[in-house]
């Protein structure tokens, strides 16, 4: 199993390392990545998430409602954001980026390899990963975007507006982001039973295939301009991602009486390492979060140790 995990993580580190090298060697300007960021956030990732959700049968999504209940990690989301802003005195932007990094695991790169090795590669496994991606994209990312948009508005001189007054505007701005409406549109079309023409899916498929690699390369490029700094926020975030969140998922699974593939999927999806969405989102808004970057690297390495533990835990479910 350790081999499987290392095999799944190897492409992540290689592509991130290539981006890191390109930045350090000045092959690419690692302090001016706006164009690559636009490609990743406004085109590649939205295309990949739309394809995943629109091809997910609605009945399959409904049957996996218990999985969605476990994956929506609001407890950890609120706790980490509160700790970052109130205890560690981080800015709301930094806290939002770190929180999304922890709350949204690396489903895209690790989901299928890990689940496939444990449950076998089959349509049900692919469906579970697609639902996980859709759940994170639709439920988690808008809140991070709203916080980033709020702070951007306040910095632009809209401080006189109350949070309640700004909420509709912030929600609308979040919904207009391709990274949000892309997967959401796919879910809506799936619910309506509308099947996208094969030509459309074939046309956007290359964008989707480029999404993960481009995002990982961009993450490495961003990291090449920073220094790894470990502090209390990074330690708490990493422990939450690797240990506390999977244990919460396990407790929810037991409380709901879930068994079989849904239960195993729920725990293992949460037990994955931190995802790169938070780092990429922050960069899109000009927010550099060394804490999120450090948590991303640390959890990606240490999940080689923690994932087998939770795989063993699910053996009796």
PDB file of C-alpha atoms in Angstrom:
ATOM      1  CA  UNK A   1       0.000   0.000   0.000  1.00  0.00           C
ATOM      2  CA  UNK A   2       2.869   2.379   0.766  1.00  0.00           C
ATOM      3  CA  UNK A   3       4.117   1.761  -2.770  1.00  0.00           C
ATOM      4  CA  UNK A   4       0.718   2.695  -4.167  1.00  0.00           C
ATOM      5  CA  UNK A   5       0.672   5.934  -2.175  1.00  0.00           C
ATOM      6  CA  UNK A   6       4.223   6.843  -3.197  1.00  0.00           C
ATOM      7  CA  UNK A   7       3.342   5.953  -6.792  1.00  0.00           C
ATOM      8  CA  UNK A   8       0.334   8.312  -6.616  1.00  0.00           C
ATOM      9  CA  UNK A   9       2.321  11.119  -4.992  1.00  0.00           C
ATOM     10  CA  UNK A  10       5.346  10.878  -7.306  1.00  0.00           C
ATOM     11  CA  UNK A  11       3.784  12.782 -10.240  1.00  0.00           C
ATOM     12  CA  UNK A  12       2.674  15.543  -7.849  1.00  0.00           C
ATOM     13  CA  UNK A  13       6.171  16.101  -6.511  1.00  0.00           C
ATOM     14  CA  UNK A  14       7.826  15.777  -9.926  1.00  0.00           C
ATOM     15  CA  UNK A  15       5.560  18.370 -11.557  1.00  0.00           C
ATOM     16  CA  UNK A  16       5.785  20.725  -8.574  1.00  0.00           C
ATOM     17  CA  UNK A  17       9.567  20.267  -8.608  1.00  0.00           C
ATOM     18  CA  UNK A  18       9.670  21.177 -12.289  1.00  0.00           C
ATOM     19  CA  UNK A  19       7.738  24.361 -11.557  1.00  0.00           C
ATOM     20  CA  UNK A  20      10.012  25.060  -8.589  1.00  0.00           C
ATOM     21  CA  UNK A  21      13.119  24.550 -10.746  1.00  0.00           C
ATOM     22  CA  UNK A  22      11.732  26.727 -13.543  1.00  0.00           C
ATOM     23  CA  UNK A  23      11.207  29.531 -11.052  1.00  0.00           C
ATOM     24  CA  UNK A  24      14.570  29.191  -9.287  1.00  0.00           C
ATOM     25  CA  UNK A  25      16.429  28.966 -12.606  1.00  0.00           C
ATOM     26  CA  UNK A  26      14.598  32.087 -13.801  1.00  0.00           C
ATOM     27  CA  UNK A  27      13.251  30.191 -16.785  1.00  0.00           C
ATOM     28  CA  UNK A  28       9.898  31.625 -15.744  1.00  0.00           C
ATOM     29  CA  UNK A  29       9.330  34.808 -13.753  1.00  0.00           C
ATOM     30  CA  UNK A  30       8.126  33.325 -10.467  1.00  0.00           C
ATOM     31  CA  UNK A  31       6.927  36.693  -9.211  1.00  0.00           C
ATOM     32  CA  UNK A  32       4.712  37.356 -12.203  1.00  0.00           C
ATOM     33  CA  UNK A  33       2.545  34.306 -12.797  1.00  0.00           C
ATOM     34  CA  UNK A  34      -0.716  36.099 -13.585  1.00  0.00           C
ATOM     35  CA  UNK A  35      -1.076  34.655 -17.093  1.00  0.00           C
ATOM     36  CA  UNK A  36      -0.550  31.055 -15.990  1.00  0.00           C
ATOM     37  CA  UNK A  37      -2.888  31.670 -13.061  1.00  0.00           C
ATOM     38  CA  UNK A  38      -5.630  32.876 -15.388  1.00  0.00           C
ATOM     39  CA  UNK A  39      -5.213  29.792 -17.566  1.00  0.00           C
ATOM     40  CA  UNK A  40      -5.457  27.461 -14.555  1.00  0.00           C
ATOM     41  CA  UNK A  41      -8.239  29.182 -12.610  1.00  0.00           C
ATOM     42  CA  UNK A  42     -10.431  30.498 -15.438  1.00  0.00           C
ATOM     43  CA  UNK A  43     -10.035  27.806 -18.067  1.00  0.00           C
ATOM     44  CA  UNK A  44      -8.308  24.515 -17.208  1.00  0.00           C
ATOM     45  CA  UNK A  45      -9.714  23.713 -13.750  1.00  0.00           C
ATOM     46  CA  UNK A  46     -13.272  24.911 -14.555  1.00  0.00           C
ATOM     47  CA  UNK A  47     -13.257  22.721 -17.676  1.00  0.00           C
ATOM     48  CA  UNK A  48     -12.057  19.695 -15.699  1.00  0.00           C
ATOM     49  CA  UNK A  49     -14.617  20.199 -12.922  1.00  0.00           C
ATOM     50  CA  UNK A  50     -17.463  20.836 -15.356  1.00  0.00           C
ATOM     51  CA  UNK A  51     -16.640  17.646 -17.253  1.00  0.00           C
ATOM     52  CA  UNK A  52     -16.514  15.659 -14.017  1.00  0.00           C
ATOM     53  CA  UNK A  53     -19.852  16.917 -12.700  1.00  0.00           C
ATOM     54  CA  UNK A  54     -21.891  17.045 -15.915  1.00  0.00           C
ATOM     55  CA  UNK A  55     -21.018  13.410 -16.632  1.00  0.00           C
ATOM     56  CA  UNK A  56     -21.956  12.317 -13.128  1.00  0.00           C
ATOM     57  CA  UNK A  57     -25.476  10.787 -13.172  1.00  0.00           C
ATOM     58  CA  UNK A  58     -27.858  12.669 -10.895  1.00  0.00           C
ATOM     59  CA  UNK A  59     -29.160   9.470  -9.316  1.00  0.00           C
ATOM     60  CA  UNK A  60     -25.580   8.545  -8.559  1.00  0.00           C
ATOM     61  CA  UNK A  61     -25.070  11.913  -6.862  1.00  0.00           C
ATOM     62  CA  UNK A  62     -28.238  11.443  -4.814  1.00  0.00           C
ATOM     63  CA  UNK A  63     -27.159   7.963  -3.721  1.00  0.00           C
ATOM     64  CA  UNK A  64     -23.899   9.446  -2.481  1.00  0.00           C
ATOM     65  CA  UNK A  65     -25.565  12.049  -0.281  1.00  0.00           C
ATOM     66  CA  UNK A  66     -24.025  10.458   2.859  1.00  0.00           C
ATOM     67  CA  UNK A  67     -20.608  10.958   1.270  1.00  0.00           C
ATOM     68  CA  UNK A  68     -21.374  14.646   0.756  1.00  0.00           C
ATOM     69  CA  UNK A  69     -22.424  14.979   4.402  1.00  0.00           C
ATOM     70  CA  UNK A  70     -19.064  13.638   5.543  1.00  0.00           C
ATOM     71  CA  UNK A  71     -16.966  15.572   3.022  1.00  0.00           C
ATOM     72  CA  UNK A  72     -18.487  18.947   3.950  1.00  0.00           C
ATOM     73  CA  UNK A  73     -15.950  19.603   6.686  1.00  0.00           C
ATOM     74  CA  UNK A  74     -17.540  22.723   8.131  1.00  0.00           C
ATOM     75  CA  UNK A  75     -16.329  21.925  11.660  1.00  0.00           C
ATOM     76  CA  UNK A  76     -12.673  21.958  10.639  1.00  0.00           C
ATOM     77  CA  UNK A  77     -13.236  24.882   8.249  1.00  0.00           C
ATOM     78  CA  UNK A  78     -14.692  27.134  10.942  1.00  0.00           C
ATOM     79  CA  UNK A  79     -12.217  25.986  13.607  1.00  0.00           C
ATOM     80  CA  UNK A  80      -9.113  26.647  11.497  1.00  0.00           C
ATOM     81  CA  UNK A  81     -10.364  30.012  10.266  1.00  0.00           C
ATOM     82  CA  UNK A  82     -11.178  31.054  13.842  1.00  0.00           C
ATOM     83  CA  UNK A  83      -7.782  29.924  15.151  1.00  0.00           C
ATOM     84  CA  UNK A  84      -5.913  31.676  12.353  1.00  0.00           C
ATOM     85  CA  UNK A  85      -7.688  35.001  12.770  1.00  0.00           C
ATOM     86  CA  UNK A  86      -8.273  35.104  16.532  1.00  0.00           C
ATOM     87  CA  UNK A  87      -5.409  33.080  18.025  1.00  0.00           C
ATOM     88  CA  UNK A  88      -2.599  33.256  15.447  1.00  0.00           C
ATOM     89  CA  UNK A  89      -3.617  36.778  14.321  1.00  0.00           C
ATOM     90  CA  UNK A  90      -3.432  36.060  10.616  1.00  0.00           C
ATOM     91  CA  UNK A  91      -5.119  38.320   8.076  1.00  0.00           C
ATOM     92  CA  UNK A  92      -8.544  37.164   6.826  1.00  0.00           C
ATOM     93  CA  UNK A  93      -7.057  36.572   3.374  1.00  0.00           C
ATOM     94  CA  UNK A  94      -4.218  34.417   4.683  1.00  0.00           C
ATOM     95  CA  UNK A  95      -6.625  32.538   6.957  1.00  0.00           C
ATOM     96  CA  UNK A  96      -9.060  31.905   4.078  1.00  0.00           C
ATOM     97  CA  UNK A  97      -6.323  30.539   1.808  1.00  0.00           C
ATOM     98  CA  UNK A  98      -4.904  28.284   4.537  1.00  0.00           C
ATOM     99  CA  UNK A  99      -8.386  27.084   5.500  1.00  0.00           C
ATOM    100  CA  UNK A 100      -9.280  26.144   1.922  1.00  0.00           C
ATOM    101  CA  UNK A 101      -5.920  24.385   1.525  1.00  0.00           C
ATOM    102  CA  UNK A 102      -6.732  22.211   4.540  1.00  0.00           C
ATOM    103  CA  UNK A 103     -10.488  21.806   3.950  1.00  0.00           C
ATOM    104  CA  UNK A 104     -10.212  20.777   0.298  1.00  0.00           C
ATOM    105  CA  UNK A 105      -7.989  17.674  -0.066  1.00  0.00           C
ATOM    106  CA  UNK A 106      -6.107  16.778  -3.216  1.00  0.00           C
ATOM    107  CA  UNK A 107      -9.021  14.851  -4.746  1.00  0.00           C
ATOM    108  CA  UNK A 108      -7.978  15.544  -8.335  1.00  0.00           C
ATOM    109  CA  UNK A 109      -4.502  14.005  -8.153  1.00  0.00           C
ATOM    110  CA  UNK A 110      -4.854  11.375  -5.415  1.00  0.00           C
ATOM    111  CA  UNK A 111      -8.530  10.378  -5.398  1.00  0.00           C
ATOM    112  CA  UNK A 112      -8.576   7.758  -8.144  1.00  0.00           C
ATOM    113  CA  UNK A 113      -5.146   6.182  -7.438  1.00  0.00           C
ATOM    114  CA  UNK A 114      -5.883   5.685  -3.733  1.00  0.00           C
ATOM    115  CA  UNK A 115      -9.510   4.574  -4.044  1.00  0.00           C
ATOM    116  CA  UNK A 116      -8.670   2.423  -7.044  1.00  0.00           C
ATOM    117  CA  UNK A 117      -6.018   0.570  -5.060  1.00  0.00           C
ATOM    118  CA  UNK A 118      -8.336  -0.016  -2.095  1.00  0.00           C
ATOM    119  CA  UNK A 119     -11.724  -0.566  -3.751  1.00  0.00           C
ATOM    120  CA  UNK A 120     -10.727  -1.403  -7.290  1.00  0.00           C
ATOM    121  CA  UNK A 121     -11.027   0.736 -10.394  1.00  0.00           C
ATOM    122  CA  UNK A 122     -14.682   0.752 -11.397  1.00  0.00           C
ATOM    123  CA  UNK A 123     -17.420   3.263 -12.361  1.00  0.00           C
ATOM    124  CA  UNK A 124     -18.527   3.590  -8.726  1.00  0.00           C
ATOM    125  CA  UNK A 125     -15.027   4.660  -7.685  1.00  0.00           C
ATOM    126  CA  UNK A 126     -14.832   7.257 -10.450  1.00  0.00           C
ATOM    127  CA  UNK A 127     -18.270   8.525  -9.448  1.00  0.00           C
ATOM    128  CA  UNK A 128     -17.160   8.923  -5.832  1.00  0.00           C
ATOM    129  CA  UNK A 129     -14.150  10.987  -6.871  1.00  0.00           C
ATOM    130  CA  UNK A 130     -16.294  13.142  -9.164  1.00  0.00           C
ATOM    131  CA  UNK A 131     -18.777  13.747  -6.338  1.00  0.00           C
ATOM    132  CA  UNK A 132     -15.915  14.623  -3.988  1.00  0.00           C
ATOM    133  CA  UNK A 133     -14.535  17.166  -6.439  1.00  0.00           C
ATOM    134  CA  UNK A 134     -17.982  18.638  -7.042  1.00  0.00           C
ATOM    135  CA  UNK A 135     -18.698  18.819  -3.316  1.00  0.00           C
ATOM    136  CA  UNK A 136     -15.476  20.701  -2.603  1.00  0.00           C
ATOM    137  CA  UNK A 137     -15.810  23.024  -5.584  1.00  0.00           C
ATOM    138  CA  UNK A 138     -19.436  23.968  -4.989  1.00  0.00           C
ATOM    139  CA  UNK A 139     -19.518  24.031  -1.171  1.00  0.00           C
ATOM    140  CA  UNK A 140     -16.020  25.070  -0.082  1.00  0.00           C
ATOM    141  CA  UNK A 141     -14.488  27.382  -2.667  1.00  0.00           C
ATOM    142  CA  UNK A 142     -17.218  30.072  -2.688  1.00  0.00           C
ATOM    143  CA  UNK A 143     -16.592  30.888   0.984  1.00  0.00           C
ATOM    144  CA  UNK A 144     -12.892  31.421   0.361  1.00  0.00           C
ATOM    145  CA  UNK A 145     -13.718  33.569  -2.648  1.00  0.00           C
ATOM    146  CA  UNK A 146     -16.210  35.624  -0.657  1.00  0.00           C
ATOM    147  CA  UNK A 147     -13.606  36.406   2.013  1.00  0.00           C
ATOM    148  CA  UNK A 148     -11.016  37.338  -0.602  1.00  0.00           C
ATOM    149  CA  UNK A 149     -13.544  39.485  -2.455  1.00  0.00           C
ATOM    150  CA  UNK A 150     -14.623  41.167   0.808  1.00  0.00           C
ATOM    151  CA  UNK A 151     -11.070  42.107   1.739  1.00  0.00           C
ATOM    152  CA  UNK A 152     -10.430  43.310  -1.792  1.00  0.00           C
ATOM    153  CA  UNK A 153     -13.537  45.511  -1.598  1.00  0.00           C
ATOM    154  CA  UNK A 154     -12.515  46.880   1.794  1.00  0.00           C
ATOM    155  CA  UNK A 155      -9.033  47.679   0.482  1.00  0.00           C
ATOM    156  CA  UNK A 156     -10.660  49.527  -2.426  1.00  0.00           C
ATOM    157  CA  UNK A 157     -12.473  51.863  -0.024  1.00  0.00           C
ATOM    158  CA  UNK A 158     -15.790  50.105   0.536  1.00  0.00           C
ATOM    159  CA  UNK A 159     -15.219  49.794   4.283  1.00  0.00           C
ATOM    160  CA  UNK A 160     -18.310  51.826   4.968  1.00  0.00           C
ATOM    161  CA  UNK A 161     -20.513  48.948   3.886  1.00  0.00           C
ATOM    162  CA  UNK A 162     -21.569  46.415   6.500  1.00  0.00           C
ATOM    163  CA  UNK A 163     -20.910  42.715   6.041  1.00  0.00           C
ATOM    164  CA  UNK A 164     -24.632  42.068   5.546  1.00  0.00           C
ATOM    165  CA  UNK A 165     -24.869  44.754   2.881  1.00  0.00           C
ATOM    166  CA  UNK A 166     -21.860  43.368   1.016  1.00  0.00           C
ATOM    167  CA  UNK A 167     -23.000  39.728   1.189  1.00  0.00           C
ATOM    168  CA  UNK A 168     -25.211  39.707  -1.969  1.00  0.00           C
ATOM    169  CA  UNK A 169     -22.473  41.411  -3.977  1.00  0.00           C
ATOM    170  CA  UNK A 170     -19.834  39.026  -2.688  1.00  0.00           C
ATOM    171  CA  UNK A 171     -22.014  35.998  -3.436  1.00  0.00           C
ATOM    172  CA  UNK A 172     -22.615  37.252  -6.960  1.00  0.00           C
ATOM    173  CA  UNK A 173     -18.895  37.866  -7.539  1.00  0.00           C
ATOM    174  CA  UNK A 174     -18.133  34.361  -6.316  1.00  0.00           C
ATOM    175  CA  UNK A 175     -20.749  32.806  -8.573  1.00  0.00           C
ATOM    176  CA  UNK A 176     -19.374  34.633 -11.610  1.00  0.00           C
ATOM    177  CA  UNK A 177     -15.982  32.963 -11.178  1.00  0.00           C
ATOM    178  CA  UNK A 178     -15.554  30.101 -13.694  1.00  0.00           C
ATOM    179  CA  UNK A 179     -14.057  27.920 -10.958  1.00  0.00           C
ATOM    180  CA  UNK A 180     -17.435  28.103  -9.136  1.00  0.00           C
ATOM    181  CA  UNK A 181     -20.054  28.215 -11.877  1.00  0.00           C
ATOM    182  CA  UNK A 182     -18.240  25.574 -13.954  1.00  0.00           C
ATOM    183  CA  UNK A 183     -18.845  22.609 -11.616  1.00  0.00           C
ATOM    184  CA  UNK A 184     -22.133  24.109 -10.419  1.00  0.00           C
ATOM    185  CA  UNK A 185     -23.433  24.248 -13.994  1.00  0.00           C
ATOM    186  CA  UNK A 186     -22.440  20.626 -14.411  1.00  0.00           C
ATOM    187  CA  UNK A 187     -24.429  19.643 -11.309  1.00  0.00           C
ATOM    188  CA  UNK A 188     -27.495  21.582 -12.512  1.00  0.00           C
ATOM    189  CA  UNK A 189     -27.385  20.023 -15.984  1.00  0.00           C
ATOM    190  CA  UNK A 190     -26.995  16.584 -14.432  1.00  0.00           C
ATOM    191  CA  UNK A 191     -30.012  17.221 -12.185  1.00  0.00           C
ATOM    192  CA  UNK A 192     -32.070  18.283 -15.215  1.00  0.00           C
ATOM    193  CA  UNK A 193     -31.048  15.173 -17.110  1.00  0.00           C
ATOM    194  CA  UNK A 194     -29.372  17.215 -19.860  1.00  0.00           C
ATOM    195  CA  UNK A 195     -26.559  15.326 -21.550  1.00  0.00           C
ATOM    196  CA  UNK A 196     -23.794  17.374 -23.113  1.00  0.00           C
ATOM    197  CA  UNK A 197     -23.032  16.553 -26.747  1.00  0.00           C
ATOM    198  CA  UNK A 198     -19.989  14.362 -27.106  1.00  0.00           C
ATOM    199  CA  UNK A 199     -18.427  17.001 -29.348  1.00  0.00           C
ATOM    200  CA  UNK A 200     -18.533  19.565 -26.523  1.00  0.00           C
ATOM    201  CA  UNK A 201     -16.939  17.191 -24.025  1.00  0.00           C
ATOM    202  CA  UNK A 202     -14.285  16.180 -26.551  1.00  0.00           C
ATOM    203  CA  UNK A 203     -13.525  19.827 -27.286  1.00  0.00           C
ATOM    204  CA  UNK A 204     -12.878  20.802 -23.669  1.00  0.00           C
ATOM    205  CA  UNK A 205     -11.190  17.521 -22.702  1.00  0.00           C
ATOM    206  CA  UNK A 206      -7.634  18.784 -23.448  1.00  0.00           C
ATOM    207  CA  UNK A 207      -8.212  21.695 -21.052  1.00  0.00           C
ATOM    208  CA  UNK A 208      -9.340  19.278 -18.359  1.00  0.00           C
ATOM    209  CA  UNK A 209      -6.341  17.020 -18.900  1.00  0.00           C
ATOM    210  CA  UNK A 210      -4.021  20.008 -18.510  1.00  0.00           C
ATOM    211  CA  UNK A 211      -5.686  21.222 -15.316  1.00  0.00           C
ATOM    212  CA  UNK A 212      -3.921  19.168 -12.648  1.00  0.00           C
ATOM    213  CA  UNK A 213      -0.481  19.372 -14.257  1.00  0.00           C
ATOM    214  CA  UNK A 214      -0.776  23.117 -14.851  1.00  0.00           C
ATOM    215  CA  UNK A 215      -2.004  23.743 -11.293  1.00  0.00           C
ATOM    216  CA  UNK A 216       0.836  21.688  -9.796  1.00  0.00           C
ATOM    217  CA  UNK A 217       3.432  23.403 -12.000  1.00  0.00           C
ATOM    218  CA  UNK A 218       1.998  26.776 -10.984  1.00  0.00           C
ATOM    219  CA  UNK A 219       2.130  25.767  -7.314  1.00  0.00           C
ATOM    220  CA  UNK A 220       5.798  24.822  -7.650  1.00  0.00           C
ATOM    221  CA  UNK A 221       6.466  28.093  -9.425  1.00  0.00           C
ATOM    222  CA  UNK A 222       4.810  30.039  -6.611  1.00  0.00           C
ATOM    223  CA  UNK A 223       6.738  28.084  -3.971  1.00  0.00           C
ATOM    224  CA  UNK A 224      10.040  28.863  -5.703  1.00  0.00           C
ATOM    225  CA  UNK A 225       9.592  32.518  -4.788  1.00  0.00           C
ATOM    226  CA  UNK A 226       9.058  31.751  -1.074  1.00  0.00           C
ATOM    227  CA  UNK A 227      10.924  30.367   1.905  1.00  0.00           C
ATOM    228  CA  UNK A 228       9.434  27.464   3.837  1.00  0.00           C
ATOM    229  CA  UNK A 229       8.421  28.724   7.266  1.00  0.00           C
ATOM    230  CA  UNK A 230       6.962  26.474   9.952  1.00  0.00           C
ATOM    231  CA  UNK A 231       4.968  28.068  12.760  1.00  0.00           C
ATOM    232  CA  UNK A 232       2.079  27.204  15.056  1.00  0.00           C
ATOM    233  CA  UNK A 233      -0.527  27.826  12.367  1.00  0.00           C
ATOM    234  CA  UNK A 234       1.246  25.480   9.950  1.00  0.00           C
ATOM    235  CA  UNK A 235       1.617  22.753  12.594  1.00  0.00           C
ATOM    236  CA  UNK A 236      -2.050  22.973  13.644  1.00  0.00           C
ATOM    237  CA  UNK A 237      -3.225  23.039  10.032  1.00  0.00           C
ATOM    238  CA  UNK A 238      -1.093  20.010   9.094  1.00  0.00           C
ATOM    239  CA  UNK A 239      -2.211  17.986  12.117  1.00  0.00           C
ATOM    240  CA  UNK A 240      -5.833  18.893  11.398  1.00  0.00           C
ATOM    241  CA  UNK A 241      -5.531  17.799   7.789  1.00  0.00           C
ATOM    242  CA  UNK A 242      -3.707  14.531   8.416  1.00  0.00           C
ATOM    243  CA  UNK A 243      -5.187  13.363  11.739  1.00  0.00           C
ATOM    244  CA  UNK A 244      -8.121  15.369  13.079  1.00  0.00           C
ATOM    245  CA  UNK A 245     -10.203  15.644   9.894  1.00  0.00           C
ATOM    246  CA  UNK A 246     -10.029  11.906   9.082  1.00  0.00           C
ATOM    247  CA  UNK A 247     -10.953  11.088  12.687  1.00  0.00           C
ATOM    248  CA  UNK A 248     -13.943  13.449  12.466  1.00  0.00           C
ATOM    249  CA  UNK A 249     -14.936  11.737   9.204  1.00  0.00           C
ATOM    250  CA  UNK A 250     -14.601   8.337  10.880  1.00  0.00           C
ATOM    251  CA  UNK A 251     -16.802   9.521  13.793  1.00  0.00           C
ATOM    252  CA  UNK A 252     -19.464  10.847  11.375  1.00  0.00           C
ATOM    253  CA  UNK A 253     -19.406   7.551   9.459  1.00  0.00           C
ATOM    254  CA  UNK A 254     -19.969   5.627  12.692  1.00  0.00           C
ATOM    255  CA  UNK A 255     -22.692   8.049  13.847  1.00  0.00           C
ATOM    256  CA  UNK A 256     -24.563   7.734  10.543  1.00  0.00           C
ATOM    257  CA  UNK A 257     -24.194   3.958  10.530  1.00  0.00           C
ATOM    258  CA  UNK A 258     -22.469   3.956   7.140  1.00  0.00           C
ATOM    259  CA  UNK A 259     -20.728   0.826   5.913  1.00  0.00           C
ATOM    260  CA  UNK A 260     -19.090  -0.513   2.801  1.00  0.00           C
ATOM    261  CA  UNK A 261     -17.756   1.548  -0.066  1.00  0.00           C
ATOM    262  CA  UNK A 262     -19.397   4.853   0.928  1.00  0.00           C
ATOM    263  CA  UNK A 263     -17.895   4.679   4.430  1.00  0.00           C
ATOM    264  CA  UNK A 264     -14.425   3.764   3.182  1.00  0.00           C
ATOM    265  CA  UNK A 265     -14.531   6.457   0.486  1.00  0.00           C
ATOM    266  CA  UNK A 266     -15.627   9.145   2.931  1.00  0.00           C
ATOM    267  CA  UNK A 267     -12.762   8.496   5.332  1.00  0.00           C
ATOM    268  CA  UNK A 268     -10.044   8.031   2.728  1.00  0.00           C
ATOM    269  CA  UNK A 269     -11.039  11.093   0.694  1.00  0.00           C
ATOM    270  CA  UNK A 270     -10.722  13.266   3.800  1.00  0.00           C
ATOM    271  CA  UNK A 271      -7.438  11.556   4.761  1.00  0.00           C
ATOM    272  CA  UNK A 272      -5.741  12.722   1.546  1.00  0.00           C
ATOM    273  CA  UNK A 273      -3.109  15.433   1.702  1.00  0.00           C
ATOM    274  CA  UNK A 274      -3.981  19.131   1.392  1.00  0.00           C
ATOM    275  CA  UNK A 275      -4.945  20.350  -2.062  1.00  0.00           C
ATOM    276  CA  UNK A 276      -3.377  23.083  -4.163  1.00  0.00           C
ATOM    277  CA  UNK A 277      -6.620  25.047  -4.704  1.00  0.00           C
ATOM    278  CA  UNK A 278      -6.005  27.358  -1.743  1.00  0.00           C
ATOM    279  CA  UNK A 279      -2.520  28.384  -2.854  1.00  0.00           C
ATOM    280  CA  UNK A 280      -3.636  28.959  -6.440  1.00  0.00           C
ATOM    281  CA  UNK A 281      -6.754  30.886  -5.322  1.00  0.00           C
ATOM    282  CA  UNK A 282      -4.687  33.147  -3.105  1.00  0.00           C
ATOM    283  CA  UNK A 283      -2.240  33.914  -5.862  1.00  0.00           C
ATOM    284  CA  UNK A 284      -5.147  34.799  -8.148  1.00  0.00           C
ATOM    285  CA  UNK A 285      -6.038  37.574  -5.688  1.00  0.00           C
ATOM    286  CA  UNK A 286      -2.458  38.620  -5.030  1.00  0.00           C
ATOM    287  CA  UNK A 287      -2.476  36.913  -1.613  1.00  0.00           C
ATOM    288  CA  UNK A 288       0.721  35.111  -0.681  1.00  0.00           C
ATOM    289  CA  UNK A 289       0.192  32.603   2.106  1.00  0.00           C
ATOM    290  CA  UNK A 290       3.451  31.002   3.296  1.00  0.00           C
ATOM    291  CA  UNK A 291       1.395  29.055   5.848  1.00  0.00           C
ATOM    292  CA  UNK A 292      -0.777  27.428   3.171  1.00  0.00           C
ATOM    293  CA  UNK A 293       2.274  26.642   1.050  1.00  0.00           C
ATOM    294  CA  UNK A 294       4.057  25.026   4.004  1.00  0.00           C
ATOM    295  CA  UNK A 295       0.964  23.004   4.961  1.00  0.00           C
ATOM    296  CA  UNK A 296       0.644  21.810   1.353  1.00  0.00           C
ATOM    297  CA  UNK A 297       4.218  20.530   1.280  1.00  0.00           C
ATOM    298  CA  UNK A 298       4.192  18.998   4.769  1.00  0.00           C
ATOM    299  CA  UNK A 299       0.906  17.120   4.338  1.00  0.00           C
ATOM    300  CA  UNK A 300       1.923  15.869   0.889  1.00  0.00           C
ATOM    301  CA  UNK A 301       5.008  14.260   2.424  1.00  0.00           C
ATOM    302  CA  UNK A 302       3.546  12.984   5.698  1.00  0.00           C
ATOM    303  CA  UNK A 303       0.398  11.490   4.156  1.00  0.00           C
ATOM    304  CA  UNK A 304       2.681   8.655   3.030  1.00  0.00           C
ATOM    305  CA  UNK A 305       2.665   7.698   6.718  1.00  0.00           C
ATOM    306  CA  UNK A 306      -0.872   8.639   7.756  1.00  0.00           C
ATOM    307  CA  UNK A 307      -2.822   7.269   4.787  1.00  0.00           C
ATOM    308  CA  UNK A 308      -1.896   3.613   5.440  1.00  0.00           C
ATOM    309  CA  UNK A 309      -3.075   4.071   9.020  1.00  0.00           C
ATOM    310  CA  UNK A 310      -6.530   5.168   7.930  1.00  0.00           C
ATOM    311  CA  UNK A 311      -6.662   2.524   5.226  1.00  0.00           C
ATOM    312  CA  UNK A 312      -6.119  -0.017   8.008  1.00  0.00           C
ATOM    313  CA  UNK A 313      -8.814   1.688  10.095  1.00  0.00           C
ATOM    314  CA  UNK A 314     -11.374   1.252   7.307  1.00  0.00           C
ATOM    315  CA  UNK A 315     -10.622  -2.460   6.971  1.00  0.00           C
ATOM    316  CA  UNK A 316     -13.239  -3.342   9.568  1.00  0.00           C
ATOM    317  CA  UNK A 317     -15.990  -1.079   8.225  1.00  0.00           C
TER     318      UNK A 317
END
